[in-house]
Coordinates of C-alpha atoms in Angstrom, one line a residue:
Q26 CA -27.0 3.3 -3.7
E27 CA -25.6 3.9 -7.2
I28 CA -23.3 5.9 -6.1
L29 CA -21.8 3.8 -3.7
K30 CA -21.9 0.8 -5.9
D31 CA -20.5 2.9 -8.8
W32 CA -17.8 4.1 -6.5
I33 CA -17.0 0.1 -5.0
E34 CA -16.9 -1.2 -8.7
T35 CA -14.4 1.9 -8.9
V36 CA -12.3 1.6 -6.5
S37 CA -12.0 -2.7 -6.9
N38 CA -11.2 -2.5 -10.6
K39 CA -7.4 -2.3 -10.2
N40 CA -7.2 -0.8 -14.2
S41 CA -9.6 2.6 -13.3
D42 CA -9.2 5.5 -14.6
L43 CA -8.0 7.7 -11.3
D44 CA -10.3 10.7 -13.1
K45 CA -12.8 8.7 -12.2
V46 CA -11.6 7.3 -8.4
T47 CA -11.6 11.1 -8.0
R48 CA -14.4 12.1 -9.0
S49 CA -16.6 8.9 -8.2
T50 CA -14.8 9.7 -4.2
E51 CA -16.1 14.1 -4.6
V52 CA -19.9 12.2 -5.7
L53 CA -19.4 10.1 -2.1
N54 CA -18.1 12.9 -0.4
F55 CA -21.0 15.1 -1.5
V56 CA -23.1 12.7 -0.6
L57 CA -21.9 11.7 3.0
C58 CA -22.1 15.9 3.3
E59 CA -25.9 16.3 2.2
T60 CA -26.5 12.7 5.0
K61 CA -24.9 14.5 7.5
E62 CA -26.7 18.3 6.8
V63 CA -30.3 16.2 6.9
I64 CA -29.5 13.7 9.8
Q65 CA -28.2 17.4 11.3
M66 CA -31.8 19.2 10.5
P67 CA -34.1 20.7 13.4
W68 CA -36.9 18.2 13.1
N69 CA -39.6 19.6 11.1
E70 CA -43.0 17.7 10.5
D71 CA -43.3 19.0 7.3
I72 CA -40.3 18.0 6.1
W73 CA -38.4 15.5 8.5
N74 CA -40.2 12.0 8.9
E75 CA -38.7 8.8 10.9
D76 CA -38.8 7.6 7.3
L77 CA -36.7 9.7 6.0
Q78 CA -34.7 10.2 8.9
A79 CA -34.0 5.9 9.0
L80 CA -33.1 6.3 5.2
T81 CA -30.6 9.1 5.5
K82 CA -29.3 7.4 8.3
T83 CA -29.3 3.6 6.3
V84 CA -27.4 5.5 3.5
Q85 CA -24.6 7.2 5.4
C86 CA -24.2 3.6 7.3
G87 CA -24.4 2.2 4.1
I88 CA -21.5 4.3 2.6
L89 CA -19.1 4.4 5.6
T90 CA -19.3 0.6 6.1
A91 CA -18.4 0.6 2.7
V92 CA -15.0 2.9 2.9
V93 CA -14.6 1.6 6.3
D94 CA -14.3 -2.2 4.5
F95 CA -12.3 -0.9 1.7
T96 CA -9.4 0.7 3.9
K97 CA -9.3 -2.8 6.5
Q98 CA -9.0 -4.4 3.2
V99 CA -6.1 -2.2 1.6
L100 CA -3.9 -2.4 4.7
H101 CA -4.5 -6.1 5.1
T102 CA -2.9 -5.9 1.2
L103 CA 0.0 -4.3 1.9
N104 CA 1.7 -7.9 3.5
D105 CA 5.2 -9.4 2.9
K106 CA 3.6 -11.6 -0.4
T107 CA 1.8 -8.5 -2.0
S108 CA 4.2 -7.3 -5.5
Y109 CA 5.6 -3.9 -5.5
E110 CA 3.6 -3.4 -8.5
D111 CA 0.2 -3.9 -6.4
I112 CA 1.7 -1.7 -4.1
A113 CA 2.2 0.8 -6.4
R114 CA -0.8 0.7 -8.0
L115 CA -2.5 1.2 -4.2
I116 CA -1.0 4.0 -3.4
T117 CA -1.6 6.3 -6.5
Q118 CA -5.4 5.3 -5.9
V119 CA -5.3 5.9 -2.9
Q120 CA -3.5 9.7 -4.0
A121 CA -6.1 9.8 -6.3
F122 CA -8.6 9.7 -3.5
G123 CA -8.5 13.3 -3.2
D124 CA -8.5 15.1 0.4
F125 CA -13.1 16.0 0.4
P126 CA -13.5 16.2 4.0
E127 CA -16.2 13.7 4.8
T128 CA -14.8 10.3 3.0
S129 CA -11.2 11.3 4.0
M130 CA -11.4 10.9 7.1
H131 CA -12.4 7.1 6.9
L132 CA -9.9 6.4 4.0
P133 CA -6.4 4.9 4.0
R134 CA -3.9 8.0 5.3
L135 CA -1.6 8.3 2.6
E136 CA 1.2 9.2 4.8
S137 CA 0.3 6.4 7.4
L138 CA 0.7 4.0 3.7
K139 CA 4.1 5.3 2.7
E140 CA 5.2 4.8 5.8
T141 CA 4.1 1.2 6.1
V142 CA 5.9 0.6 2.8
R143 CA 8.9 2.5 3.7
N144 CA 9.2 0.2 6.4
R145 CA 8.7 -3.3 4.0
V146 CA 11.3 -2.3 2.0
S147 CA 13.6 -1.4 4.7
N148 CA 12.6 -4.9 6.2
D149 CA 13.0 -6.2 2.9
A150 CA 16.5 -4.5 2.1
K151 CA 17.8 -6.4 5.9
K152 CA 16.4 -9.9 4.6
I153 CA 18.9 -9.2 2.0
E154 CA 21.6 -8.0 4.0
D155 CA 21.5 -10.7 6.5
M156 CA 21.4 -13.4 4.2
V157 CA 24.4 -12.3 2.8
E158 CA 26.4 -12.1 5.8
Q159 CA 25.2 -15.1 7.3
T160 CA 24.9 -17.8 3.4
S161 CA 26.8 -18.5 0.4
E162 CA 23.8 -19.6 -1.6
F163 CA 24.9 -16.6 -4.3
D164 CA 22.0 -17.7 -6.6
E165 CA 19.1 -17.5 -4.3
I166 CA 20.5 -14.2 -2.8
D167 CA 20.6 -12.8 -6.8
R168 CA 17.2 -13.8 -6.8
L169 CA 16.1 -11.5 -4.1
L170 CA 18.5 -8.6 -4.9
I171 CA 16.1 -8.9 -8.2
Q172 CA 13.1 -9.3 -7.0
F173 CA 14.0 -5.9 -4.9
E174 CA 15.3 -4.4 -7.8
K175 CA 11.4 -4.6 -8.8
A176 CA 10.5 -2.1 -5.8
A177 CA 12.1 1.0 -7.6
I178 CA 8.6 1.3 -8.7
L179 CA 8.6 2.9 -5.2
D180 CA 10.9 5.2 -4.9
N181 CA 8.1 7.7 -5.7
F182 CA 7.1 7.0 -2.4
V183 CA 9.2 5.9 -0.2
S184 CA 12.3 9.3 -0.8
Q185 CA 13.7 7.1 -2.8
E186 CA 14.7 4.6 -0.5
V187 CA 14.8 1.7 -3.0
S188 CA 17.8 3.1 -5.6
S189 CA 19.8 3.9 -1.9
R190 CA 19.9 0.8 -0.6
I191 CA 20.5 -1.3 -3.8
R192 CA 23.8 -0.5 -4.8
P193 CA 24.7 -1.2 -1.5
L194 CA 23.0 -4.3 -1.1
R195 CA 24.4 -5.3 -4.2
R196 CA 28.2 -4.2 -3.1
L197 CA 27.7 -6.2 0.3
R198 CA 26.9 -9.3 -1.9
T199 CA 30.3 -8.9 -4.1
D200 CA 32.2 -8.7 -1.2
R201 CA 30.7 -11.6 0.1
E202 CA 31.7 -13.8 -2.5
E203 CA 35.4 -12.3 -2.8
V204 CA 35.6 -13.3 0.9
V205 CA 34.0 -17.0 0.6
S206 CA 35.8 -17.4 -3.3
G207 CA 39.3 -16.2 -1.2
C208 CA 38.5 -18.8 1.6
I209 CA 37.8 -21.6 -1.0
T210 CA 41.0 -20.8 -3.2
D211 CA 42.8 -21.5 0.4
M212 CA 41.3 -24.9 1.0
I213 CA 42.3 -25.9 -2.4
E214 CA 45.8 -24.5 -1.5
K215 CA 46.4 -25.8 1.5
N216 CA 44.1 -29.0 0.6
D217 CA 42.3 -28.5 3.5
F218 CA 38.8 -29.5 3.5
S219 CA 37.5 -29.8 6.9
G220 CA 35.3 -27.3 7.1

């Protein structure tokens, strides 16, 4: 129970040392391996009794429940409201879990998380692009661009997706502003403000 408590505290702490995350997950994996081995042992009345079997299954079930709950929490966290910094921290933490056989099959898959983040980055860029094409609210567009630039912290996880999108978005915004300015100038010159 102490091992599980330590792992939960470690992964719940945003400022946990990544080496501690790895070590804690490794220990948890070891306990899962041991419980699996004990459960699969042939029945021997000298060492194996119902109390030991129940205790072993309780320990295993507690660990698996905590790991699955954490995975669900991670997947729930990766929504449109989560800051890019928190997403980067979360992915870094998932990397630190390592590839231990018993725990990794129940923890979030790194490649799956990267794909989710790649989709988030793509959707955020598309929202900005749509806004540039549909409105002339340049203050709001600039605010969104500044916010999107913060996603560059995710570039190592999403194959430089953010950096490759920022420049075209800025160029699109500048081109749109020039078109709007040109239209306003024409309207002023023609005294045509009807619409």
